[in-house]
CSV table of C-alpha atoms and ligand atoms in Angstrom, one decimal:
chain,number,residue,atom,x,y,z
A,1,MET,CA,10.0,82.2,55.0
A,2,LEU,CA,10.3,85.8,54.1
A,3,ARG,CA,10.7,86.8,50.5
A,4,ILE,CA,13.1,89.8,50.2
A,5,GLY,CA,13.8,91.9,47.2
A,6,LEU,CA,17.1,93.7,46.7
A,7,THR,CA,17.1,96.6,44.2
A,8,GLY,CA,18.8,99.8,43.2
A,9,GLY,CA,19.8,101.6,40.1
A,10,MET,CA,22.5,100.6,37.6
A,11,GLY,CA,25.9,100.5,39.3
A,12,SER,CA,24.4,101.0,42.8
A,13,GLY,CA,26.0,97.9,44.2
A,14,LYS,CA,23.2,95.3,44.3
A,15,THR,CA,25.4,92.4,43.4
A,16,THR,CA,28.1,93.5,45.9
A,17,VAL,CA,25.4,93.6,48.6
A,18,ALA,CA,24.0,90.3,47.5
A,19,ARG,CA,27.4,88.7,47.9
A,20,ILE,CA,27.5,89.8,51.5
A,21,PHE,CA,24.0,88.1,52.1
A,22,GLU,CA,25.4,85.0,50.4
A,23,ILE,CA,28.4,84.9,52.8
A,24,LEU,CA,25.8,85.0,55.6
A,25,GLY,CA,24.3,81.8,54.2
A,26,VAL,CA,21.3,83.5,52.6
A,27,PRO,CA,20.1,82.1,49.3
A,28,VAL,CA,20.2,84.7,46.6
A,29,TYR,CA,18.5,84.8,43.2
A,30,ASN,CA,20.1,87.1,40.6
A,31,ALA,CA,17.4,88.1,38.1
A,32,ASP,CA,19.9,89.3,35.6
A,33,VAL,CA,21.8,86.0,35.5
A,34,ALA,CA,18.5,84.1,35.5
A,35,ALA,CA,17.1,86.1,32.6
A,36,LYS,CA,20.2,85.4,30.5
A,37,LYS,CA,19.9,81.7,31.3
A,38,LEU,CA,16.2,81.7,30.5
A,39,MET,CA,16.7,83.4,27.2
A,40,GLN,CA,19.0,80.5,26.3
A,41,GLU,CA,17.1,77.7,27.8
A,42,ASP,CA,13.3,78.4,28.0
A,43,GLU,CA,11.8,77.1,24.8
A,44,GLY,CA,8.6,79.3,25.1
A,45,LEU,CA,10.7,82.4,25.6
A,46,LYS,CA,13.1,81.5,22.8
A,47,SER,CA,10.2,81.1,20.3
A,48,ALA,CA,8.6,84.4,21.4
A,49,ILE,CA,11.9,86.2,20.9
A,50,ILE,CA,12.4,84.6,17.5
A,51,GLN,CA,8.8,85.5,16.5
A,52,HIS,CA,9.4,89.2,17.3
A,53,PHE,CA,13.1,89.7,16.5
A,54,GLY,CA,13.9,87.0,13.9
A,55,ILE,CA,15.6,83.7,13.8
A,56,GLU,CA,19.0,85.4,13.4
A,57,ILE,CA,18.9,86.0,17.1
A,58,TYR,CA,19.6,82.3,17.7
A,59,PRO,CA,22.1,81.2,15.0
A,60,ASP,CA,22.8,77.5,15.5
A,61,GLY,CA,20.2,77.6,18.4
A,62,LYS,CA,22.5,79.7,20.5
A,63,LEU,CA,21.6,83.2,21.6
A,64,ASN,CA,23.6,85.9,19.9
A,65,ARG,CA,23.5,88.4,22.7
A,66,GLY,CA,25.6,91.1,21.0
A,67,TYR,CA,23.3,91.1,18.0
A,68,LEU,CA,20.1,91.3,20.1
A,69,ALA,CA,21.7,94.1,22.2
A,70,SER,CA,22.6,96.0,19.0
A,71,ILE,CA,18.9,95.8,17.9
A,72,VAL,CA,17.3,97.0,21.1
A,73,PHE,CA,20.0,99.4,22.3
A,74,GLY,CA,18.8,103.0,21.9
A,75,ASN,CA,15.4,101.8,20.8
A,76,PRO,CA,12.9,102.2,23.7
A,77,GLN,CA,10.1,100.4,21.8
A,78,LYS,CA,12.2,97.4,21.1
A,79,THR,CA,13.6,97.4,24.6
A,80,ALA,CA,10.1,97.5,26.0
A,81,LEU,CA,9.1,94.6,23.7
A,82,LEU,CA,12.0,92.5,24.8
A,83,ASN,CA,11.4,93.2,28.4
A,84,SER,CA,7.7,92.4,28.0
A,85,LEU,CA,8.8,88.9,26.8
A,86,VAL,CA,11.6,88.3,29.3
A,87,HIS,CA,10.2,89.8,32.5
A,88,PRO,CA,7.1,87.6,33.0
A,89,VAL,CA,9.2,84.5,32.5
A,90,THR,CA,11.9,85.6,34.9
A,91,ILE,CA,9.3,86.7,37.5
A,92,ARG,CA,7.7,83.2,37.2
A,93,ASP,CA,11.0,81.6,37.5
A,94,ALA,CA,11.9,83.7,40.6
A,95,ALA,CA,8.6,82.8,42.2
A,96,ALA,CA,9.2,79.1,41.6
A,97,TRP,CA,12.8,79.5,43.0
A,98,MET,CA,11.3,81.2,46.1
A,99,LYS,CA,9.3,78.1,46.9
A,100,ASP,CA,12.5,76.1,47.5
A,101,PRO,CA,15.5,78.5,47.4
A,102,CYS,CA,17.9,76.0,49.0
A,103,GLY,CA,16.9,73.3,46.5
A,104,ASN,CA,16.5,70.7,49.3
A,105,GLY,CA,13.0,71.3,50.6
A,106,ILE,CA,14.3,73.0,53.7
A,107,LEU,CA,13.1,76.7,53.9
A,108,PRO,CA,15.6,79.3,55.3
A,109,PRO,CA,14.3,82.2,57.4
A,110,TYR,CA,14.5,84.4,54.3
A,111,ALA,CA,15.7,84.4,50.7
A,112,VAL,CA,16.7,87.3,48.5
A,113,LYS,CA,15.8,88.2,44.9
A,114,GLU,CA,18.2,90.7,43.4
A,115,ALA,CA,16.8,92.6,40.5
A,116,ALA,CA,17.3,96.1,39.0
A,117,LEU,CA,13.6,96.3,38.1
A,118,ILE,CA,11.4,95.2,40.9
A,119,PHE,CA,8.8,98.0,41.1
A,120,GLU,CA,8.9,98.6,37.3
A,121,SER,CA,7.9,95.0,36.7
A,122,GLY,CA,5.4,94.8,39.5
A,123,SER,CA,7.3,91.9,41.1
A,124,GLU,CA,7.1,93.4,44.6
A,125,LYS,CA,3.7,91.8,44.8
A,126,ASN,CA,5.6,88.5,45.3
A,127,LEU,CA,7.9,89.9,48.0
A,128,ASP,CA,7.4,90.7,51.7
A,129,TYR,CA,10.0,93.4,51.9
A,130,VAL,CA,12.3,95.3,49.5
A,131,ILE,CA,15.8,96.5,50.3
A,132,GLY,CA,17.1,99.5,48.3
A,133,VAL,CA,20.7,100.3,47.6
A,134,ASP,CA,21.1,104.1,47.8
A,135,THR,CA,24.2,105.3,46.0
A,136,PRO,CA,25.1,108.8,44.9
A,137,ILE,CA,24.6,109.2,41.1
A,138,ALA,CA,28.2,110.3,40.6
A,139,LEU,CA,29.6,107.1,42.2
A,140,ARG,CA,27.1,105.0,40.2
A,141,ILE,CA,28.3,106.5,37.0
A,142,GLU,CA,32.0,106.2,37.8
A,143,ARG,CA,31.7,102.6,39.0
A,144,SER,CA,29.6,101.6,36.0
A,145,MET,CA,32.0,103.2,33.5
A,146,LYS,CA,34.9,101.4,35.2
A,147,ARG,CA,33.1,98.0,35.5
A,148,ASP,CA,31.7,97.9,31.9
A,149,GLY,CA,34.3,99.9,30.2
A,150,ILE,CA,31.7,102.3,28.7
A,151,SER,CA,31.4,106.0,28.3
A,152,LYS,CA,29.6,108.4,30.6
A,153,GLU,CA,27.0,109.0,27.8
A,154,GLU,CA,26.3,105.2,27.5
A,155,VAL,CA,25.9,104.9,31.3
A,156,LEU,CA,23.5,107.9,31.3
A,157,GLN,CA,21.5,106.5,28.4
A,158,ARG,CA,21.0,103.1,30.2
A,159,MET,CA,20.2,104.9,33.5
A,160,ASP,CA,17.6,107.0,31.7
A,161,ARG,CA,15.4,103.9,31.2
A,162,GLN,CA,15.1,103.1,34.9
A,163,MET,CA,12.6,104.4,37.3
A,164,ASP,CA,13.4,107.6,39.2
A,165,GLU,CA,15.7,106.6,42.0
A,166,THR,CA,14.0,108.7,44.7
A,167,GLU,CA,10.7,107.1,43.9
A,168,LYS,CA,12.2,103.6,43.9
A,169,LEU,CA,13.9,104.1,47.2
A,170,SER,CA,10.8,105.6,48.8
A,171,ARG,CA,9.0,102.3,48.2
A,172,CYS,CA,11.7,100.2,49.9
A,173,GLN,CA,11.3,99.2,53.6
A,174,PHE,CA,15.1,98.9,54.1
A,175,ILE,CA,17.8,101.2,52.7
A,176,ILE,CA,21.5,100.5,52.4
A,177,SER,CA,23.7,103.5,51.8
A,178,ASN,CA,26.6,102.6,49.5
A,179,ASN,CA,28.6,105.8,49.5
A,180,GLU,CA,32.3,106.4,50.4
A,181,ASN,CA,31.6,106.9,54.1
A,182,ASP,CA,29.2,104.2,55.2
A,183,LEU,CA,30.5,100.6,55.4
A,184,LEU,CA,28.3,98.0,53.7
A,185,ILE,CA,29.0,95.0,55.9
A,186,PRO,CA,27.6,96.4,59.2
A,187,GLN,CA,24.5,97.6,57.3
A,188,VAL,CA,23.8,94.2,55.8
A,189,LEU,CA,24.4,92.6,59.2
A,190,SER,CA,21.9,94.9,60.9
A,191,ILE,CA,19.2,94.1,58.2
A,192,HIS,CA,20.1,90.4,58.4
A,193,GLN,CA,19.5,90.4,62.2
A,194,HIS,CA,16.3,92.4,61.8
A,195,LEU,CA,14.9,90.0,59.2
A,196,LEU,CA,15.8,86.9,61.3
A,197,LYS,CA,13.9,88.5,64.1
A,198,ILE,CA,10.8,89.2,61.9
A,199,ALA,CA,11.1,85.6,60.4
A,200,SER,CA,11.1,84.0,63.8
A,201,HIS,CA,8.0,85.9,64.8
A,202,THR,CA,6.1,85.0,61.7
A,203,HIS,CA,6.6,81.2,62.3
B,1,ATP,P1,24.1,96.6,37.8
B,1,ATP,O1,22.7,96.7,38.1
B,1,ATP,O2,24.5,97.7,36.8
B,1,ATP,O3,24.6,95.3,37.3
B,1,ATP,P2,24.8,96.5,40.6
B,1,ATP,O4,23.9,97.4,41.3
B,1,ATP,O5,24.7,95.1,40.7
B,1,ATP,O6,25.0,97.0,39.1
B,1,ATP,P3,27.6,96.1,41.4
B,1,ATP,O7,28.0,95.4,40.2
B,1,ATP,O8,27.5,95.4,42.7
B,1,ATP,O9,26.3,97.0,41.1
B,1,ATP,O10,28.6,97.4,41.6
B,1,ATP,C1,29.0,98.2,40.5
B,1,ATP,C2,30.5,98.4,40.6
B,1,ATP,O11,30.8,99.1,41.7
B,1,ATP,C3,31.2,97.0,40.7
B,1,ATP,O12,32.4,97.1,40.0
B,1,ATP,C4,31.5,97.0,42.2
B,1,ATP,O13,32.7,96.2,42.5
B,1,ATP,C5,31.7,98.4,42.6
B,1,ATP,N1,31.3,98.7,44.0
B,1,ATP,C6,30.0,98.5,44.5
B,1,ATP,N2,30.0,98.9,45.8
B,1,ATP,C7,31.3,99.3,46.1
B,1,ATP,C8,31.9,99.8,47.3
B,1,ATP,N3,31.2,100.0,48.4
B,1,ATP,N4,33.2,100.2,47.2
B,1,ATP,C9,33.9,100.0,46.1
B,1,ATP,N5,33.4,99.5,44.9
B,1,ATP,C10,32.1,99.2,44.9
């Protein structure tokens, strides 16, 4: 089975692309969703977060996400500290998921891990190929503002923390262009067929 990464900057359309893979029957791991779940359920991670950020983060044992966000937002040191706690646990969880992505012991030809930070966290080491979603910055800003109901300044501030997009895309073996001219579905289909072919040769 091939282990495929799917990445791209904030608002590039990773989740949208991931949904097309899912429709094709490909198992998809969403690192963002998994990280949120792990912060709530992984006891080791919870105690590390409490140790560094205080017990107030988990009033009644439940994560107060808004409070945690208010502490780390705009503070690069605290963001880096939180990431250094959450990323290794999520990477381990994704690697475990990749061993049985369908949850039934039957391996598909390939499985996809969707994550904003693949190269930043070094998790490409656990992947065979990485697909990058290439979206013009103006569209990413516009779509993120609309989706999250936040200002352009806030979007730019969040984007600032991510790796340079050109560098990120240059490290991907497949690129999907998500602009207003290229259709997503044919591009995903073409990569899907390509990956099925590679997977059939590697077995
Ligand atoms: P993030 O990393 O910020 O969570 P993402 O890369 O997963 O973002 P999506 O959530 O898939 O990006 O897309 C961002 C927004 O842009 C969503 O509201 C999505 O519906 C919209 N969008 C993405 N691609 C397209 C497209 N081709 N046409 C129209 N809208 C799109």
